[in-house]
Amino acid sequence: MSSAILSVVAGERVPNPARTIASTNPANTAEVVGEIGIAGPEVFVAAAGAARSAQAAWAAVPPPQRGQVIANVGRLMTANKDRLAALVTREIGKPLAEALGEVQEIIDTCDFFLGEGRRLYGQTVPSEMPDKQLFTFRRPVGSVAVISAGNFPVAVPSWYIVPALLCGNTVVWKPAEYSAVVSDAFHQLFAHSGVPAGVFNVVYADGPSTFEGLERSLEAGLIDKVGFTGSSEVGRRIGELCGRHLQTPCLELGGKNPMVITEDADLELAVEGALFSGFGTAGQRCTSLGTVIVHESVHDEFVQRFSTAVAAARMGDPAQDVLFGPLLDEKFAAGFEKSLGWIAAHHRVIGAVGRVGTDSPRDGFVGDPAAGLFYHPVIVDGVRPDDELFLNETFGPIVGITTYAELDEAIALGNKSGYGLSSSIYTTDPTKAFRFAQGISAGMVSVNNSTSGAEAHLPFGGNGKSGNGSRQSGIWVLDQFTRWQSLNWDYSGKLQKAQMDTVTV
Ligand code: UN1
């Protein structure tokens, strides 16, 4: 189909896709947002080849000038903020206020890294020997493959692409198919910002073609680093593939993020935090709240207040003022229904469960419930530590609740799932807050705030099943997209041998 969105390799659209799919509006599944041409693995390999060919020239551009290109990206994102956010809302059903926040996140990321173009510091290091000086330099890694999920189609890819480009790398990006219309608008704004053809390539492909294309590219030596955001299952496969080629990918995977509420917590604040991180974005953030671990003495009051707040929350049409809209697409809806199956089999659930339809109405629903992939928010009280719901990410509007008596027990429960992305504690006692932060194995800890809401200049990433320890954002991500080179410069005029000619006093 000639009007389909096509992959871009070396600045050119790649014609004749293997097939075409429709990206639909999840709030109104009858509405097609765009047609996407899905490429075969050879297009991924061609894009990796283009990235490889373009890399040396891009790395030769002085970093402050690359920083200027990143500044242009930030300006164009600002100028197109409303348009892009509206497209995010239409294509993945994210409420408009959140979609605007998401575009703000790439603007903040550009803001941070444009200045890094003037820093990208190395060090001078003293030598053991006289008349010798040592230095360190950050060198670009080379060509980077970015494979990103569509729940944050603007912010999450920007965490890889912006610093990767700034550091002198070239990029092959494989965005999620169900957010490809947003991805195409995103990619065009980079092209208009002065990113040269071949430096940033985009491939619209399905999972199997991406794996095959990535494997072939790694074998051909065309990719030096992979950045992936998505499920732990796919992340493990990518890690295995990269490991065979002696590469360490940057993996940002799932989460089962706990929120501990202590006996002295401000319950109103905790309810607000649990509502936002449990049901905001329909629970489809990797940082969404998984399980509330509440002190037994305040359990009943918390549950009562929380369920009242959830019942009163507005949901529905994401273009309006709602807490959350539909699930991302049919595939995510099917996955969530599967989770609801095992939940229904093992738990007594508060309130309605399943798809909100005309036969299953909900107070506070805005818009037409039958038109989209809308699901009732689910609270499961009395979750036990060996329950599926306690241990596995559900990626939908479900929050589990369990109780504890001693803080150490709450921390152990918080670590039990084996994920370790985000976490939160509501307490008025600083000692408990610090003890929690020290004991919880999570990349991110919030005190008196929800589990979600990263800032663009703080390290983002997780432990255990949530990743391989890599961190994104801020200066920390520079270690993903550069490699340290040491340089030793001897001006003594003779061969000095380390250790052997070391001067001792
Ligand atoms: C994700 O879902 O992959 O802090 C990332 C947050 C968001 C990012 C979530 N800004 O929750």
Tab-separated table of N, CA, C and O and ligand atoms in Angstrom, residues 94 101-102 105 149 151-152 155-156 159 229-230 252-253 276 281 284-288 393 395 421-422 444 450-455 460 472, ligand 1:
chain	number	residue	atom	x	y	z
A	94	LYS	N	-2.956	7.036	25.686
A	94	LYS	CA	-2.449	7.648	26.935
A	94	LYS	C	-3.167	8.974	27.162
A	94	LYS	O	-3.266	9.780	26.228
A	101	GLY	N	3.319	15.289	29.160
A	101	GLY	CA	4.454	15.055	30.060
A	101	GLY	C	5.504	14.184	29.402
A	101	GLY	O	6.705	14.394	29.559
A	102	GLU	N	5.033	13.229	28.635
A	102	GLU	CA	5.967	12.335	27.949
A	102	GLU	C	6.816	13.101	26.928
A	102	GLU	O	8.020	12.880	26.821
A	105	GLU	N	9.465	14.976	28.487
A	105	GLU	CA	10.608	14.169	28.913
A	105	GLU	C	11.716	14.147	27.857
A	105	GLU	O	12.901	14.179	28.187
A	149	ALA	N	9.767	-0.389	23.528
A	149	ALA	CA	8.340	-0.668	23.696
A	149	ALA	C	7.528	0.583	23.331
A	149	ALA	O	8.084	1.666	23.193
A	151	ASN	N	4.801	1.790	25.138
A	151	ASN	CA	4.014	2.435	26.201
A	151	ASN	C	4.511	3.849	26.489
A	151	ASN	O	3.767	4.686	26.981
A	152	PHE	N	5.798	4.080	26.184
A	152	PHE	CA	6.369	5.434	26.218
A	152	PHE	C	7.046	5.657	24.867
A	152	PHE	O	8.257	5.596	24.764
A	155	ALA	N	9.348	9.184	25.125
A	155	ALA	CA	10.332	9.372	26.198
A	155	ALA	C	11.362	8.245	26.228
A	155	ALA	O	12.568	8.494	26.252
A	156	VAL	N	10.889	6.994	26.214
A	156	VAL	CA	11.825	5.873	26.399
A	156	VAL	C	12.853	5.770	25.265
A	156	VAL	O	14.051	5.681	25.541
A	159	TRP	N	15.688	8.232	25.650
A	159	TRP	CA	16.725	7.968	26.656
A	159	TRP	C	17.933	7.258	26.046
A	159	TRP	O	19.030	7.314	26.591
A	229	THR	N	14.163	-1.899	25.724
A	229	THR	CA	13.160	-1.719	26.775
A	229	THR	C	11.968	-2.583	26.412
A	229	THR	O	11.421	-2.471	25.311
A	230	GLY	N	11.579	-3.470	27.328
A	230	GLY	CA	10.441	-4.346	27.075
A	230	GLY	C	10.375	-5.415	28.146
A	230	GLY	O	10.860	-5.214	29.263
A	252	GLU	N	16.330	-2.641	29.907
A	252	GLU	CA	15.391	-2.025	30.852
A	252	GLU	C	14.104	-2.823	30.737
A	252	GLU	O	13.390	-2.715	29.750
A	253	LEU	N	13.835	-3.665	31.756
A	253	LEU	CA	12.795	-4.690	31.617
A	253	LEU	C	11.616	-4.439	32.552
A	253	LEU	O	11.375	-3.300	32.949
A	276	PHE	N	-2.324	6.757	41.543
A	276	PHE	CA	-1.607	7.244	40.361
A	276	PHE	C	-0.702	6.164	39.777
A	276	PHE	O	-0.712	5.899	38.577
A	281	THR	N	-1.949	5.522	33.591
A	281	THR	CA	-1.419	4.829	32.396
A	281	THR	C	-1.988	3.394	32.336
A	281	THR	O	-1.399	2.498	31.726
A	284	GLN	N	0.249	0.461	32.883
A	284	GLN	CA	1.142	-0.024	31.813
A	284	GLN	C	2.474	0.713	31.774
A	284	GLN	O	2.973	1.064	30.711
A	285	ARG	N	3.028	0.991	32.929
A	285	ARG	CA	4.401	1.486	32.997
A	285	ARG	C	5.242	0.376	33.585
A	285	ARG	O	4.745	-0.391	34.426
A	286	CYS	N	6.502	0.342	33.224
A	286	CYS	CA	7.358	-0.640	33.891
A	286	CYS	C	7.526	-0.241	35.353
A	286	CYS	O	7.885	-1.065	36.180
A	287	THR	N	7.234	1.015	35.669
A	287	THR	CA	7.338	1.473	37.056
A	287	THR	C	5.982	1.482	37.775
A	287	THR	O	5.880	2.013	38.885
A	288	SER	N	4.964	0.908	37.156
A	288	SER	CA	3.634	0.901	37.799
A	288	SER	C	3.685	0.141	39.117
A	288	SER	O	4.463	-0.806	39.277
A	393	GLU	N	4.754	-9.647	36.800
A	393	GLU	CA	4.252	-8.380	36.265
A	393	GLU	C	2.952	-8.646	35.508
A	393	GLU	O	2.849	-9.627	34.767
A	395	PHE	N	1.078	-5.844	33.909
A	395	PHE	CA	0.964	-4.812	32.876
A	395	PHE	C	-0.493	-4.480	32.538
A	395	PHE	O	-0.966	-4.631	31.417
A	421	LEU	N	13.001	-2.952	39.947
A	421	LEU	CA	13.062	-1.683	39.211
A	421	LEU	C	12.805	-0.515	40.154
A	421	LEU	O	13.718	0.152	40.608
A	422	SER	N	11.537	-0.311	40.500
A	422	SER	CA	11.200	0.831	41.334
A	422	SER	C	10.558	0.344	42.636
A	422	SER	O	10.173	-0.816	42.757
A	444	MET	N	15.417	2.084	41.894
A	444	MET	CA	14.814	3.375	42.231
A	444	MET	C	13.940	3.250	43.486
A	444	MET	O	13.168	2.297	43.599
A	450	SER	N	5.078	8.163	44.588
A	450	SER	CA	4.668	6.911	43.961
A	450	SER	C	5.869	6.190	43.349
A	450	SER	O	6.974	6.720	43.312
A	451	THR	N	5.615	4.993	42.811
A	451	THR	CA	6.712	4.228	42.213
A	451	THR	C	7.087	4.740	40.827
A	451	THR	O	8.149	4.396	40.324
A	452	SER	N	6.198	5.526	40.177
A	452	SER	CA	6.540	5.999	38.830
A	452	SER	C	6.887	7.472	38.824
A	452	SER	O	6.613	8.197	39.777
A	453	GLY	N	7.495	7.898	37.733
A	453	GLY	CA	7.798	9.321	37.569
A	453	GLY	C	9.278	9.618	37.601
A	453	GLY	O	9.784	10.327	38.472
A	454	ALA	N	9.998	9.035	36.614
A	454	ALA	CA	11.438	9.270	36.533
A	454	ALA	C	11.727	10.695	36.101
A	454	ALA	O	10.929	11.311	35.409
A	455	GLU	N	12.855	11.227	36.504
A	455	GLU	CA	13.305	12.525	35.987
A	455	GLU	C	14.461	12.276	35.034
A	455	GLU	O	15.248	11.339	35.224
A	460	PHE	N	18.115	5.666	35.710
A	460	PHE	CA	16.884	4.879	35.599
A	460	PHE	C	17.283	3.453	35.222
A	460	PHE	O	17.998	3.239	34.250
A	472	GLN	N	20.045	4.108	32.661
A	472	GLN	CA	19.842	5.114	31.624
A	472	GLN	C	19.730	6.480	32.275
A	472	GLN	O	19.612	6.588	33.491
B	1	UN1	C1	8.640	2.521	31.183
B	1	UN1	O1	7.483	2.225	31.430
B	1	UN1	O2	9.333	1.797	30.421
B	1	UN1	O3	9.009	7.161	35.462
B	1	UN1	C2	9.312	3.741	31.635
B	1	UN1	C3	8.215	6.602	34.763
B	1	UN1	C4	8.197	6.917	33.299
B	1	UN1	C5	9.025	5.964	32.546
B	1	UN1	C6	8.498	4.592	32.541
B	1	UN1	N1	8.623	8.264	33.070
B	1	UN1	O4	7.450	5.797	35.228
